[in-house]
Amino acid sequence: MGENVAIAATGVGKAFPVGKQSVTALRDVSLALPAGTLTALTGPSGSGKSTLLHLIAGLERVDSGSLEVLGSQIHSCTSAELTALRLREIGFVHQDFSLLADLTLIENVRLPLEAMGTARSAATAAGREAMSRVGLEGLEQRFPAEVSGGQQQRAAIARAIVGNRTLVLADEPTGSLDSRTGAEIMGVLSQLRDEGVTVVLSTHNPANLSHADHVAVLHDGTLHSFDAAEAGTA
Ligand SMILES: Nc1ncnc2c1ncn2[C@@H]1O[C@H](COP(=O)(O)OP(=O)(O)OP(=O)(O)O)[C@@H](O)[C@H]1O
Ligand SMILES: [Mg+2]
């Protein structure tokens, strides 16, 4: 494994219990993502995109295989180690945003930094910068219920990129956005990649694939293809 590999999955499998049955979400997925690249996961609904992102984030545990993320063998990390890794290095944009309703947007965005012990003033400054990067300047004091779905999605992205993240994982980050705002968000994620951040996102939108260095296609929980993105489709 090259030392600039940010994520290495080897034979990863994951199933979920549903009643007495078990639903296979991923089977035998192997891939290696170089640090500082942008990878798009695509494939039909239910193909395993969110599951793979959750495993990489340490939000779920692999059932089989091994998964190395930022130098940690996360299949054998303790919960405390996973939490620490996430807090320090990983930003995650949930498919359903997961903003806290009782907190304003700036309070939501600066939360990961405060959880790390960053002083309130520094966390607020970094939070404002992240919000401005995603076009949310002026909405810092609004609550999630007081902004549009697309603005909530952008706030979730701001929370994932606040501070110095090494790895940003984004589950359908443009799903609730019009095509222009979606393109702007892809621009923000590409810029992070240019700054050396490793970015992995899931998307149904073919237009987003032109921003990716690699495209991984999932079908029914298996990796159907993993390629360098086609040049010249932007
Ligand atoms: N918590 C869960 N419990 C039971 N089954 C689950 C759970 N999470 C995912 N699955 C199942 O695992 C498979 C993969 O789901 P996943 O959410 O990863 O797909 P996806 O590619 O993200 O789909 P979408 O494009 O709709 O977001 C599906 O069959 C799904 O029903
Ligand atoms: Mg999903």
Coordinates of C-alpha atoms and ligand atoms in Angstrom, one line a residue:
M1 CA 0.0 0.0 0.0
G2 CA 1.5 3.4 -1.0
E3 CA 1.9 5.8 1.8
N4 CA -0.2 8.4 0.1
V5 CA -3.3 6.2 0.3
A6 CA -6.0 7.8 2.5
I7 CA -8.5 5.0 2.4
A8 CA -7.9 1.4 1.6
A9 CA -10.7 -1.1 1.7
T10 CA -10.0 -4.8 1.3
G11 CA -12.8 -7.3 0.9
V12 CA -15.2 -5.2 2.9
G13 CA -18.6 -6.7 3.6
K14 CA -21.5 -5.3 5.6
A15 CA -25.0 -6.7 6.3
F16 CA -27.8 -5.3 8.4
P17 CA -30.3 -7.4 10.4
V18 CA -33.9 -6.8 9.4
G19 CA -36.1 -8.8 11.6
K20 CA -34.8 -12.4 11.4
Q21 CA -33.2 -11.8 8.0
S22 CA -30.0 -10.1 7.1
V23 CA -29.7 -7.6 4.2
T24 CA -26.4 -7.5 2.5
A25 CA -25.4 -3.9 1.9
L26 CA -21.8 -4.4 0.7
R27 CA -19.9 -7.5 -0.4
D28 CA -16.2 -7.9 -1.0
V29 CA -15.5 -4.2 -1.8
S30 CA -11.9 -3.4 -2.3
L31 CA -10.5 0.0 -3.4
A32 CA -7.7 2.4 -2.6
L33 CA -8.2 6.1 -2.7
P34 CA -5.1 8.3 -2.8
A35 CA -4.9 11.2 -0.4
G36 CA -5.8 14.6 -1.9
T37 CA -8.2 13.2 -4.5
L38 CA -11.9 13.6 -5.0
T39 CA -13.8 10.4 -5.5
A40 CA -17.5 10.1 -6.5
L41 CA -19.5 7.0 -5.5
T42 CA -22.4 6.4 -7.8
G43 CA -24.9 3.7 -8.5
P44 CA -28.6 3.0 -8.1
S45 CA -30.6 3.6 -4.9
G46 CA -29.8 0.9 -2.4
S47 CA -26.5 0.0 -4.0
G48 CA -24.5 0.7 -0.8
K49 CA -23.1 4.2 -1.3
S50 CA -24.2 5.6 2.1
T51 CA -23.2 2.3 3.8
L52 CA -19.6 2.6 2.4
L53 CA -19.4 6.3 3.5
H54 CA -20.6 5.4 7.0
L55 CA -18.0 2.6 7.3
I56 CA -15.2 4.9 6.2
A57 CA -16.4 7.5 8.8
G58 CA -16.4 4.8 11.5
L59 CA -20.1 5.4 12.0
E60 CA -20.7 1.7 11.3
R61 CA -18.4 -1.3 11.7
V62 CA -17.3 -3.6 8.9
D63 CA -18.5 -7.2 9.2
S64 CA -15.6 -8.6 7.1
G65 CA -12.5 -7.5 5.4
S66 CA -10.3 -4.6 6.5
L67 CA -10.5 -0.9 6.2
E68 CA -7.7 1.5 6.7
V69 CA -8.6 5.2 7.0
L70 CA -5.9 7.9 7.4
G71 CA -3.4 5.3 8.7
S72 CA -5.8 3.8 11.2
Q73 CA -7.0 0.2 10.9
I74 CA -10.5 1.2 11.7
H75 CA -12.0 -2.3 11.7
S76 CA -9.9 -2.9 14.9
C77 CA -10.2 0.6 16.5
T78 CA -12.1 1.0 19.8
S79 CA -15.1 3.3 19.8
A80 CA -13.2 5.9 21.6
E81 CA -10.4 5.8 19.0
L82 CA -13.0 6.1 16.2
T83 CA -14.6 9.1 17.9
A84 CA -11.3 10.8 18.3
L85 CA -10.4 10.2 14.6
R86 CA -13.7 11.6 13.4
L87 CA -13.5 14.6 15.6
R88 CA -10.0 15.5 14.7
E89 CA -9.8 14.7 11.0
I90 CA -13.1 13.7 9.4
G91 CA -16.0 15.9 8.3
F92 CA -19.3 14.1 7.4
V93 CA -22.2 15.5 5.4
H94 CA -25.3 13.3 6.2
Q95 CA -27.8 12.5 3.5
D96 CA -30.5 14.0 5.8
F97 CA -28.3 16.9 7.0
S98 CA -28.5 16.1 10.7
L99 CA -28.5 19.7 11.9
L100 CA -29.4 20.2 15.5
A101 CA -32.8 22.1 15.5
D102 CA -32.2 24.0 18.8
L103 CA -28.9 25.5 17.6
T104 CA -28.5 28.4 15.1
L105 CA -26.5 27.7 11.9
I106 CA -23.3 29.1 13.3
E107 CA -23.7 27.1 16.5
N108 CA -24.2 24.0 14.4
V109 CA -21.2 24.7 12.1
R110 CA -18.7 25.5 14.9
L111 CA -19.8 22.5 17.0
P112 CA -17.1 20.1 15.8
L113 CA -14.4 22.6 16.7
E114 CA -15.9 23.3 20.1
A115 CA -16.2 19.5 20.7
M116 CA -12.4 19.4 20.1
G117 CA -11.9 22.1 22.7
T118 CA -11.3 25.1 20.3
A119 CA -12.0 28.4 22.0
R120 CA -15.5 29.8 21.2
S121 CA -14.1 32.9 19.4
A122 CA -11.8 30.9 17.2
A123 CA -14.5 28.3 16.5
T124 CA -16.9 31.1 15.6
A125 CA -14.4 32.7 13.2
A126 CA -13.7 29.4 11.5
G127 CA -17.5 28.7 11.4
R128 CA -18.1 32.0 9.7
E129 CA -15.4 31.3 7.1
A130 CA -16.9 27.9 6.4
M131 CA -20.4 29.4 6.1
S132 CA -19.1 32.1 3.7
R133 CA -17.4 29.4 1.6
V134 CA -20.7 27.7 0.9
G135 CA -22.6 31.0 0.4
L136 CA -24.4 31.3 3.7
E137 CA -23.0 34.7 4.8
G138 CA -25.6 36.6 6.9
L139 CA -27.6 33.5 8.0
E140 CA -25.4 32.7 11.0
Q141 CA -28.1 33.4 13.6
R142 CA -31.0 31.6 11.8
F143 CA -32.2 28.2 13.1
P144 CA -32.4 25.3 10.6
A145 CA -36.2 25.5 10.5
E146 CA -35.8 29.2 9.4
V147 CA -33.9 28.5 6.2
S148 CA -34.6 26.5 3.0
G149 CA -33.7 22.8 2.5
G150 CA -30.8 23.8 0.2
Q151 CA -29.5 26.2 2.8
Q152 CA -29.7 23.5 5.5
Q153 CA -27.7 21.3 3.2
R154 CA -25.1 24.0 2.7
A155 CA -24.9 24.4 6.5
A156 CA -24.3 20.7 6.9
I157 CA -21.5 21.0 4.3
A158 CA -20.0 24.0 6.2
R159 CA -20.0 21.9 9.4
A160 CA -18.2 19.1 7.6
I161 CA -15.4 21.4 6.2
V162 CA -14.9 23.7 9.3
G163 CA -11.4 23.9 10.6
N164 CA -8.7 21.7 9.1
R165 CA -10.3 18.4 8.0
T166 CA -8.1 15.8 6.4
L167 CA -11.0 13.9 5.0
V168 CA -14.4 15.1 4.0
L169 CA -17.2 12.5 3.3
A170 CA -20.4 13.8 1.8
D171 CA -23.5 11.8 1.2
E172 CA -25.5 13.3 -1.7
P173 CA -24.1 16.8 -0.9
T174 CA -26.0 18.4 -3.8
G175 CA -29.2 16.4 -3.5
S176 CA -31.4 19.3 -2.3
L177 CA -29.7 22.0 -4.4
D178 CA -30.6 23.5 -7.7
S179 CA -28.1 22.9 -10.4
R180 CA -26.3 26.2 -10.1
T181 CA -25.9 25.9 -6.3
G182 CA -24.9 22.3 -6.7
A183 CA -22.2 23.2 -9.1
E184 CA -20.9 25.8 -6.6
I185 CA -20.8 23.2 -3.9
M186 CA -18.9 20.8 -6.2
G187 CA -16.5 23.8 -6.8
V188 CA -16.0 24.2 -3.0
L189 CA -15.3 20.5 -2.6
S190 CA -12.9 20.5 -5.6
Q191 CA -11.1 23.5 -4.1
L192 CA -10.7 21.6 -0.8
R193 CA -9.2 18.7 -2.8
D194 CA -6.8 21.2 -4.4
E195 CA -5.8 22.2 -0.9
G196 CA -4.9 18.6 -0.1
V197 CA -8.1 17.4 1.5
T198 CA -9.3 13.9 0.5
V199 CA -13.0 14.1 -0.5
V200 CA -15.4 11.2 -1.1
L201 CA -19.0 11.9 -2.0
S202 CA -22.0 9.9 -3.2
T203 CA -24.1 11.3 -6.0
H204 CA -26.9 10.4 -8.4
N205 CA -26.1 13.5 -10.5
P206 CA -23.9 12.7 -13.6
A207 CA -22.9 16.4 -13.8
N208 CA -21.0 16.0 -10.5
L209 CA -18.8 13.2 -11.9
S210 CA -16.9 15.7 -14.0
H211 CA -15.4 17.1 -10.8
A212 CA -14.1 13.7 -9.6
D213 CA -10.6 12.3 -10.0
H214 CA -12.1 8.8 -9.6
V215 CA -15.5 7.4 -10.0
A216 CA -16.6 4.2 -8.2
V217 CA -19.8 2.6 -9.4
L218 CA -21.7 0.3 -7.0
H219 CA -24.3 -2.2 -8.0
D220 CA -26.1 -4.3 -5.4
G221 CA -23.4 -3.8 -2.8
T222 CA -20.5 -4.8 -5.1
L223 CA -18.0 -2.5 -6.7
H224 CA -18.9 -2.6 -10.4
S225 CA -16.1 -0.3 -11.6
F226 CA -13.5 2.0 -10.2
D227 CA -11.9 4.4 -12.8
A228 CA -10.2 7.6 -13.2
A229 CA -12.9 10.1 -14.2
E230 CA -13.1 10.7 -18.0
A231 CA -11.2 13.8 -18.9
G232 CA -12.9 16.6 -20.8
T233 CA -16.5 16.0 -19.6
A234 CA -16.6 19.1 -17.4
Ligands
LIG1 N1 -29.7 0.5 8.9 C1 -30.1 -0.4 8.0 N2 -30.9 -1.4 8.3 C2 -31.2 -2.3 7.3 N3 -30.9 -2.2 6.0 C3 -30.1 -1.2 5.7 C4 -29.7 -0.2 6.6 N4 -28.9 0.7 6.0 C5 -28.9 0.3 4.7 N5 -29.6 -0.8 4.5 C6 -29.8 -1.6 3.2 O1 -28.5 -1.7 2.7 C7 -28.5 -1.5 1.3 C8 -27.6 -0.3 0.9 O2 -28.2 0.8 1.4 P1 -27.5 2.3 1.3 O3 -28.2 3.2 2.1 O4 -26.0 2.1 1.5 O5 -27.8 2.6 -0.3 P2 -27.5 3.9 -1.1 O6 -26.7 3.5 -2.3 O7 -26.9 4.9 -0.3 O8 -28.9 4.3 -1.6 P3 -29.6 5.8 -1.9 O9 -29.1 6.2 -3.3 O10 -31.0 5.5 -1.9 O11 -29.2 6.7 -0.8 C9 -30.0 -1.3 0.9 O12 -30.5 -2.6 0.6 C10 -30.6 -0.8 2.2 O13 -31.9 -1.2 2.3
MG2 MG -27.6 6.8 0.4

